[in-house]
Short mmCIF file of C-alpha atoms in Angstrom, two decimals:
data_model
loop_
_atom_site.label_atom_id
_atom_site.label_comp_id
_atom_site.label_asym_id
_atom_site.label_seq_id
_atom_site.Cartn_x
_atom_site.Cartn_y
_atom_site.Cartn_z
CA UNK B 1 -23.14 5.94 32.63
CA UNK B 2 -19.94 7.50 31.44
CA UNK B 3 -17.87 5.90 28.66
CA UNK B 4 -14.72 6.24 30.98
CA UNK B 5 -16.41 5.12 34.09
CA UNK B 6 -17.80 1.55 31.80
CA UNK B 7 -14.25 0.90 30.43
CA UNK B 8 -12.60 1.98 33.90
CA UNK B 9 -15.07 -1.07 35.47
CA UNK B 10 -14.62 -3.64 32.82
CA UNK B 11 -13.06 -6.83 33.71
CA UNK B 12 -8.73 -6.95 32.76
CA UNK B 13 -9.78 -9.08 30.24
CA UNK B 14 -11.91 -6.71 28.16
CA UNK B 15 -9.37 -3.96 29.22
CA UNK B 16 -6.48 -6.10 27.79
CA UNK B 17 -8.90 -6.41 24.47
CA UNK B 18 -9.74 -2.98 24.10
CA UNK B 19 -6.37 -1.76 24.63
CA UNK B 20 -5.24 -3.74 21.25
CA UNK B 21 -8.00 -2.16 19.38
CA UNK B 22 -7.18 1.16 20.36
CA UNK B 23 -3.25 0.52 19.39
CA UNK B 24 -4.95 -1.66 15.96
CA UNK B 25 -6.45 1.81 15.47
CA UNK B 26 -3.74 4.35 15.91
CA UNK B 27 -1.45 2.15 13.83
CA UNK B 28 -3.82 1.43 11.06
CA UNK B 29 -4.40 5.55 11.10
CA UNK B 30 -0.55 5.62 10.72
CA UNK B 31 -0.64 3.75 7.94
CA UNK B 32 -3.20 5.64 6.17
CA UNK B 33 -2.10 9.08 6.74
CA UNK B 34 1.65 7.73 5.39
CA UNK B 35 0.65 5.90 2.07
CA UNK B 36 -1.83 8.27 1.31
CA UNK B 37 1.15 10.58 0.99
CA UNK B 38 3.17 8.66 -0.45
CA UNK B 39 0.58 7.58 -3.24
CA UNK B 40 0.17 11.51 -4.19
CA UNK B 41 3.76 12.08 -4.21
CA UNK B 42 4.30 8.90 -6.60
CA UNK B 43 1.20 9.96 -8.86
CA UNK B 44 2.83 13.55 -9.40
CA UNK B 45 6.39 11.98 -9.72
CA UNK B 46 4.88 9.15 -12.14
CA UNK B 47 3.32 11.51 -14.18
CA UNK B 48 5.28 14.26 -14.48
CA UNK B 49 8.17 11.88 -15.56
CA UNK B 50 6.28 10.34 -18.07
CA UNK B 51 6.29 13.69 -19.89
CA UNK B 52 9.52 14.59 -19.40
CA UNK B 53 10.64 10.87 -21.12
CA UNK B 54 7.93 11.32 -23.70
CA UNK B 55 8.86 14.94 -24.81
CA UNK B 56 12.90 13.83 -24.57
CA UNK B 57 14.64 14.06 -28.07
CA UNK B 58 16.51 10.31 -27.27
CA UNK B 59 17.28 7.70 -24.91
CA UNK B 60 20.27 9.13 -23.05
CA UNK B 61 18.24 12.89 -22.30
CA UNK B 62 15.37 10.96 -21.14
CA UNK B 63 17.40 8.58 -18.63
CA UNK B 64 18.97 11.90 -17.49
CA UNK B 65 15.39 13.91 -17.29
CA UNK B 66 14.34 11.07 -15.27
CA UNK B 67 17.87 11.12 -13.10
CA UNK B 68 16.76 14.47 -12.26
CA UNK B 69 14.09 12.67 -9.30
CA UNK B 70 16.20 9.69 -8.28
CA UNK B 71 12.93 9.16 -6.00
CA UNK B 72 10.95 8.66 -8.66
CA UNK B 73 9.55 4.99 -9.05
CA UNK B 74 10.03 5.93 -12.57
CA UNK B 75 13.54 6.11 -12.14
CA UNK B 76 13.97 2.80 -10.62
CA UNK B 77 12.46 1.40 -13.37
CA UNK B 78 14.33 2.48 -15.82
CA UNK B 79 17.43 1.73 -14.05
CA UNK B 80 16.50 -1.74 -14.85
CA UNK B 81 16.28 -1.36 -18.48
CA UNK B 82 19.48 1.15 -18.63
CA UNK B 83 21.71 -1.53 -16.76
CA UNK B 84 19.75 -4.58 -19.50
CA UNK B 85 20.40 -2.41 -21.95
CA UNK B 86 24.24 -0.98 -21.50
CA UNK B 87 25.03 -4.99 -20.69
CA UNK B 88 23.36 -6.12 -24.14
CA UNK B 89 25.22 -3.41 -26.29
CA UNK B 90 28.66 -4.57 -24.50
CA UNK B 91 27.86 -8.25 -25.20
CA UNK B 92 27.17 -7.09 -28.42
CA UNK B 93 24.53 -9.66 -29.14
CA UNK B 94 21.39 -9.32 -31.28
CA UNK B 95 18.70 -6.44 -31.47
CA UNK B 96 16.03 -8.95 -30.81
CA UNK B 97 18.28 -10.56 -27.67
CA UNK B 98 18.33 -7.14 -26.31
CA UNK B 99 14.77 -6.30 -26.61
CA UNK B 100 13.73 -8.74 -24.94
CA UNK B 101 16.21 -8.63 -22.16
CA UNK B 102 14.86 -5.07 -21.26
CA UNK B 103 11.54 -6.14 -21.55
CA UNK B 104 12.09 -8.49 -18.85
CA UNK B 105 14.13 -6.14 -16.76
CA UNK B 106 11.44 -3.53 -17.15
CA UNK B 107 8.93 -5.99 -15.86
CA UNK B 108 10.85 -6.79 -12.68
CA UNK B 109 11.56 -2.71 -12.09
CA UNK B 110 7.45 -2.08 -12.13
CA UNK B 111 7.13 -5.55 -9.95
CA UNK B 112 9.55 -3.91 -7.37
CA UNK B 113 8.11 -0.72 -7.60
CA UNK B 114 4.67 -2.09 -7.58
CA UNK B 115 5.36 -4.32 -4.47
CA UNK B 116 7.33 -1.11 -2.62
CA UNK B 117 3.84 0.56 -2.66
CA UNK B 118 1.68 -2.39 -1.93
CA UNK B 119 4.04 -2.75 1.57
CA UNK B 120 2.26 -2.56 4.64
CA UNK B 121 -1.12 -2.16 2.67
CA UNK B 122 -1.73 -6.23 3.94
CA UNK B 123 -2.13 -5.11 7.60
CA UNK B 124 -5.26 -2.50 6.70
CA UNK B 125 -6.65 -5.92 5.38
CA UNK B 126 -6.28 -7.64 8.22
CA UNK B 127 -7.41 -5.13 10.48
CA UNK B 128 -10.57 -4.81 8.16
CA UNK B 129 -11.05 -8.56 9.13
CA UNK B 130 -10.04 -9.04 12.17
CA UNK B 131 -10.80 -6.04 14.22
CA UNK B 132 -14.71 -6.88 14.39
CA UNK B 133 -14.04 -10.59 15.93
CA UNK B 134 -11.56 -9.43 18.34
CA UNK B 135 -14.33 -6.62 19.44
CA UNK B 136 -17.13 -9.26 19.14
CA UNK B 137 -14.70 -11.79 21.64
CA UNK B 138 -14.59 -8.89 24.04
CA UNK B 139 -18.03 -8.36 23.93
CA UNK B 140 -18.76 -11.63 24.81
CA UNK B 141 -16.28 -12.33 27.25
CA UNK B 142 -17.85 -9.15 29.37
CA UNK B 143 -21.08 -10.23 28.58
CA UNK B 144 -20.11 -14.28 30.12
CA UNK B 145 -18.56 -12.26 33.21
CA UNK B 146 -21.96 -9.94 33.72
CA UNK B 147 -24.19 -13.21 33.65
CA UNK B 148 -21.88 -14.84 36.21
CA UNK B 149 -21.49 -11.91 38.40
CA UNK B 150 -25.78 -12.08 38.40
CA UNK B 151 -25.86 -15.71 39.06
CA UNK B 152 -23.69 -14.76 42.20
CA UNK B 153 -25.35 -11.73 43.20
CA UNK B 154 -28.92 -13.75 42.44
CA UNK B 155 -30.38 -10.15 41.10
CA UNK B 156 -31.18 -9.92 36.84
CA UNK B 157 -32.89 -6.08 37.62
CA UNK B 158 -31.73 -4.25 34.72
CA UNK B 159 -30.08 -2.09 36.85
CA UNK B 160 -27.86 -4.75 37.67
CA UNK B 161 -27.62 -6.00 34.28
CA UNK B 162 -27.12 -2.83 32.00
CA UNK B 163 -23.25 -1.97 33.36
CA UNK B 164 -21.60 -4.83 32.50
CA UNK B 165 -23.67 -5.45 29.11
CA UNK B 166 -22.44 -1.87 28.51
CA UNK B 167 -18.65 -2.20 28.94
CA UNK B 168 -19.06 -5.40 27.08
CA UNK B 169 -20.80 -3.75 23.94
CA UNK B 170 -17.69 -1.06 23.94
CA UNK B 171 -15.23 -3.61 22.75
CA UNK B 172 -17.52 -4.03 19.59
CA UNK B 173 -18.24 -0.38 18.93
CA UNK B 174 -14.22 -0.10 18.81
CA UNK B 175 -13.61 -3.26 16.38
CA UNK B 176 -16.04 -1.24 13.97
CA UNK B 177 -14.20 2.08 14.70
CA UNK B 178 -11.06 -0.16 13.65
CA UNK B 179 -12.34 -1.84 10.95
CA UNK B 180 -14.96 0.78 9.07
CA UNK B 181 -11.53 3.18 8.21
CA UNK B 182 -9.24 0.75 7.78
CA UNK B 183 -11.70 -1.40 5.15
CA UNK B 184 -12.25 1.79 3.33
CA UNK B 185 -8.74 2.85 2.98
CA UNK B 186 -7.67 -0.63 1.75
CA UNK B 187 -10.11 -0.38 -1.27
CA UNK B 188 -9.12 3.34 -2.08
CA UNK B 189 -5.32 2.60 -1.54
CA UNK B 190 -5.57 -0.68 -3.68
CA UNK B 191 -7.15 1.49 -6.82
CA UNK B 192 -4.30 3.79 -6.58
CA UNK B 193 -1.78 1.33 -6.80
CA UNK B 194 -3.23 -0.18 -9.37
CA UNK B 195 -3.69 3.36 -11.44
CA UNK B 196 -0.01 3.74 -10.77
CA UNK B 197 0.67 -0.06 -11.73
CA UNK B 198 -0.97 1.27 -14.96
CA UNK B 199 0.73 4.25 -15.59
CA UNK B 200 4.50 1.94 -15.16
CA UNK B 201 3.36 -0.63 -17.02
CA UNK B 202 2.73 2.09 -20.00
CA UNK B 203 5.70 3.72 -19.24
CA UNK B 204 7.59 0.94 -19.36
CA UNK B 205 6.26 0.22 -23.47
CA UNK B 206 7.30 3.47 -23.81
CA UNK B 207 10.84 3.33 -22.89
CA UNK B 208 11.14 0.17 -25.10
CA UNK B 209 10.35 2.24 -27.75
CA UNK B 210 12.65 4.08 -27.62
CA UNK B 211 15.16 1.19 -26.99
CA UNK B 212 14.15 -0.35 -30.43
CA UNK B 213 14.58 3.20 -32.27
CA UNK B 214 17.76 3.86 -30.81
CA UNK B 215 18.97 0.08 -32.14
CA UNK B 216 17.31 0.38 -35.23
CA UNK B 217 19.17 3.73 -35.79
CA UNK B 218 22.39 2.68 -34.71
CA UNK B 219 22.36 -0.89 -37.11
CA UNK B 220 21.63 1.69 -40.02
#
């Protein structure tokens, strides 16, 4: 039988069930398609910025290299330590004080940064998990219905049978479609966040660094 023709003859039930797979699926592909952008963009931004700061002659041209791409996660980050950094010179307290102050502050700009990629990465996840039950649920709710609809009809010919096992066994063929994609994205998007957790976290030492030559130069 047709695919259309099974799903067109399956119980509301079913219907109601596939119909959230289907939107589980487009969404999830929405998802995919968007961070997988946005993880190349924020790989070539990461990188290139990190060579920029690193080939800088100080501080204040790096910052401004960096200013350059205010989209840049590398940017945000160092806004943190700029702002820790400006405040500790005006306070005028210790080197050591203000080291450590823009360590922290560096810490909580790759955090953000790091939890601005990770957003909406949870609901591939859950799709991975979920979609298979909800299919499975469908499958045997149509399944329960076909059995009662032979006990009425008092027929089990496998004519009568193979319809309704059919429209039933959809709902699990589309928790897989769901849930192969999504499961696979969520790995591949999780090792990219974590490369560009990586490449923060070094940048990050860098820019401190440069923090402790620029106070060690300006105490001399």
């Amino acid at each position: 039988m047709d695919i259309l023709q099974l799903v067109a003859s399956a119980g509301i039930t079913v219907k109601c069930i596939m119909l959230l797979l289907v939107f589980a699926s487009v969404y999830s592909w929405g998802i995919i398609i968007s961070k997988s952008v946005t993880m190349k963009k924020s790989r070539t931004k990461v990188l290139e910025g990190i060579k920029n700061f690193e080939n800088a002659h100080n501080l204040r041209e790096a910052v401004q290299k960096l200013g350059l791409d205010t989209s840049s996660p590398l940017f945000s980050v160092a806004q943190y330590g700029v702002n820790e950094f400006n405040k500790g010179k005006e306070s005028q307290v210790s080197t050591k004080v203000i080291v450590d102050n823009v360590r922290r502050s560096l810490h909580q700009g790759v955090n953000n940064e790091t939890a601005k990629l990770n957003h909406s990465i949870s609901i591939l996840a859950t799709c991975a998990n979920a979609a298979p039950f909800v299919g499975l649920f469908g499958t045997v709710w149509g399944i329960l219905n076909t059995f009662t609809a032979i006990g009425a009809m008092k027929s089990a010919s496998l004519a009568t049978v193979a319809p309704g096992i059919a429209e039933a066994l959809i709902a699990t063929a589309l928790g897989l479609f769901v849930a192969i994609p999504a499961s696979v994205a969520f790995n591949i998007l999780v090792s990219k966040i974590g490369y560009l957790e990586n490449l923060m976290v070094d940048f990050a030492g860098t820019f401190l660094n440069r923090v402790q030559r620029e106070l060690n130069s300006s105490s001399n």
